[in-house]
PDB file of C-alpha atoms in Angstrom:
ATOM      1  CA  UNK A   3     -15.069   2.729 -13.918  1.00  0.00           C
ATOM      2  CA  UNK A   4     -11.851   0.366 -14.194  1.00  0.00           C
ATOM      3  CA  UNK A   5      -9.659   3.447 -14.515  1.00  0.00           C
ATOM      4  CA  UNK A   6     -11.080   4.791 -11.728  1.00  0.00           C
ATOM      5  CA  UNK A   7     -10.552   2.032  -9.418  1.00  0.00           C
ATOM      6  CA  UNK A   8      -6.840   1.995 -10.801  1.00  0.00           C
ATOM      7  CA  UNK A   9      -6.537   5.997 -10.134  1.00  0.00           C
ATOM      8  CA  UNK A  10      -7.346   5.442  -6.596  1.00  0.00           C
ATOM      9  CA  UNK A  11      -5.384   2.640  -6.039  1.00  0.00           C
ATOM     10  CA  UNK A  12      -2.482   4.433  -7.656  1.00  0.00           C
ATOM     11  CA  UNK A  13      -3.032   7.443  -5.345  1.00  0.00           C
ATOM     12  CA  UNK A  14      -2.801   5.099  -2.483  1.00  0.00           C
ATOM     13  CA  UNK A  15      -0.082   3.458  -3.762  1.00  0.00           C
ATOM     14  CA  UNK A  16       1.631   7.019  -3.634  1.00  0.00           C
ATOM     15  CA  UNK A  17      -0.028   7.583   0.011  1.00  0.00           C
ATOM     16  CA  UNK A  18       1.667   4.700   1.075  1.00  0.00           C
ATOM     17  CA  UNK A  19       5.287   4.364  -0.350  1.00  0.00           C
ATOM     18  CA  UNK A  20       6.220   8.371   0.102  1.00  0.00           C
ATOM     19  CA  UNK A  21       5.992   9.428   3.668  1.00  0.00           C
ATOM     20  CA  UNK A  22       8.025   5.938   4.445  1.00  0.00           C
ATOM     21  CA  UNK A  23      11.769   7.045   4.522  1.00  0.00           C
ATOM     22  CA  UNK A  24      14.630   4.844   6.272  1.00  0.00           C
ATOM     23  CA  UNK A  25      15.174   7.332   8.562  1.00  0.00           C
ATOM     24  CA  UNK A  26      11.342   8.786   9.656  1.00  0.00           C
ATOM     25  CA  UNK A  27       8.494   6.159   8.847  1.00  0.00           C
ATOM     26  CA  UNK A  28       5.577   8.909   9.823  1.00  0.00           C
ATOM     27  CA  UNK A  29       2.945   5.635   8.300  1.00  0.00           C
ATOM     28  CA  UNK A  30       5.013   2.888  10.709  1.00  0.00           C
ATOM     29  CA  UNK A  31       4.780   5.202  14.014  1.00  0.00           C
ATOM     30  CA  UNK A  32       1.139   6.923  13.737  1.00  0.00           C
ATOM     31  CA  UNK A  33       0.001   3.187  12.968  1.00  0.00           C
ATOM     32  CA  UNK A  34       1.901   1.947  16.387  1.00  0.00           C
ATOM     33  CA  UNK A  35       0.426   4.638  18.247  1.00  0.00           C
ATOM     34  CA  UNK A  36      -3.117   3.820  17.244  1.00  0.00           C
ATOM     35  CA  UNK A  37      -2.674   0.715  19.000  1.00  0.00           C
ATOM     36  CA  UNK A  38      -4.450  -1.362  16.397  1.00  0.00           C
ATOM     37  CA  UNK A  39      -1.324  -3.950  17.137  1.00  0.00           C
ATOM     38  CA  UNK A  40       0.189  -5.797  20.014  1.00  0.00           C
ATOM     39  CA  UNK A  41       3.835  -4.292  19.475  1.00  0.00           C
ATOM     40  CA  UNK A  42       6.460  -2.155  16.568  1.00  0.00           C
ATOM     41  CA  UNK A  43       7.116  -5.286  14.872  1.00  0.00           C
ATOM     42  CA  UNK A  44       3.237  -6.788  13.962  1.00  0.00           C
ATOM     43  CA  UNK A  45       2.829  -2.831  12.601  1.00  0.00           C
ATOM     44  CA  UNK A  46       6.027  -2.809  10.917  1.00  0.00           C
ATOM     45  CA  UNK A  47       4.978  -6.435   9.011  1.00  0.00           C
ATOM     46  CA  UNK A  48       1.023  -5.387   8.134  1.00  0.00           C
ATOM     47  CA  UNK A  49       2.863  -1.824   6.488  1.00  0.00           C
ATOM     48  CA  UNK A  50       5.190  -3.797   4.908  1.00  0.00           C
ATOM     49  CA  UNK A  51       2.565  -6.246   3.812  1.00  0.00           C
ATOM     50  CA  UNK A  52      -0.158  -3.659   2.869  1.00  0.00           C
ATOM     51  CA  UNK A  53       2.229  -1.406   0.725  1.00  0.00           C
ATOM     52  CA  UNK A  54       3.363  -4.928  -1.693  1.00  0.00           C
ATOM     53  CA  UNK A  55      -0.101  -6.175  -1.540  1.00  0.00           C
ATOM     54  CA  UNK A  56      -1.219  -2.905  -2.869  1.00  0.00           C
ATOM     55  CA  UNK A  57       1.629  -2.401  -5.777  1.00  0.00           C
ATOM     56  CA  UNK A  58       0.883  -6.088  -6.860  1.00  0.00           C
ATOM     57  CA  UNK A  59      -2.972  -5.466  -7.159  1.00  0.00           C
ATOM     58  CA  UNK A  60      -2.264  -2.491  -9.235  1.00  0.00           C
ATOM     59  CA  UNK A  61      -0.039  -4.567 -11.450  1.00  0.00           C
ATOM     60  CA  UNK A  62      -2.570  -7.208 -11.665  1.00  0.00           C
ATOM     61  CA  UNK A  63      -5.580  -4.811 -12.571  1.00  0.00           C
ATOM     62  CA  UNK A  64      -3.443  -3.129 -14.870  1.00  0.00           C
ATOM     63  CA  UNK A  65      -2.615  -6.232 -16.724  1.00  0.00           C
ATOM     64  CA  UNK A  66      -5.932  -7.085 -17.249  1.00  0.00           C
ATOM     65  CA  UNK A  67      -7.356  -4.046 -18.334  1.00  0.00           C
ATOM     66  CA  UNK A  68      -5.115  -3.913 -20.794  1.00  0.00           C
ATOM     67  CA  UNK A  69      -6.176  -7.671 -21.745  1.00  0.00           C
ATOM     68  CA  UNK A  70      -9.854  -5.916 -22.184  1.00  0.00           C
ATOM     69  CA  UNK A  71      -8.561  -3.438 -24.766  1.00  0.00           C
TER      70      UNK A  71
END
């Protein structure tokens, strides 16, 4: 079940990070278009924030599932 959870969140992890490129951001502009947020800036910040937030709870499940074996 844990590795499972950390599969997924690995495969998101990948979702998230590849398609964002300094020069297209396909992630930053569909999620501005939705019009989930108020302006470029608030969408750029929650991507931003999302994508670290994500790494660091992979780091953190992976640290203790390897306390567990």
């Amino acid at each position: 079940m844990f590795n499972s959870v950390r599969l997924l969140l690995a495969l998101l992890i990948i979702l998230l990070i590849v398609p964002q490129t300094p020069t297209e951001n396909f992630l930053l502009r569909k999620l501005h278009e939705i019009g989930l947020f108020a302006n470029y800036n608030e969408a750029k910040w929650f991507l931003n924030f999302f994508t670290w937030f994500s790494i660091f709870l992979f780091l953190i499940l992976t640290f203790f599932y390897t306390l567990q074996n």
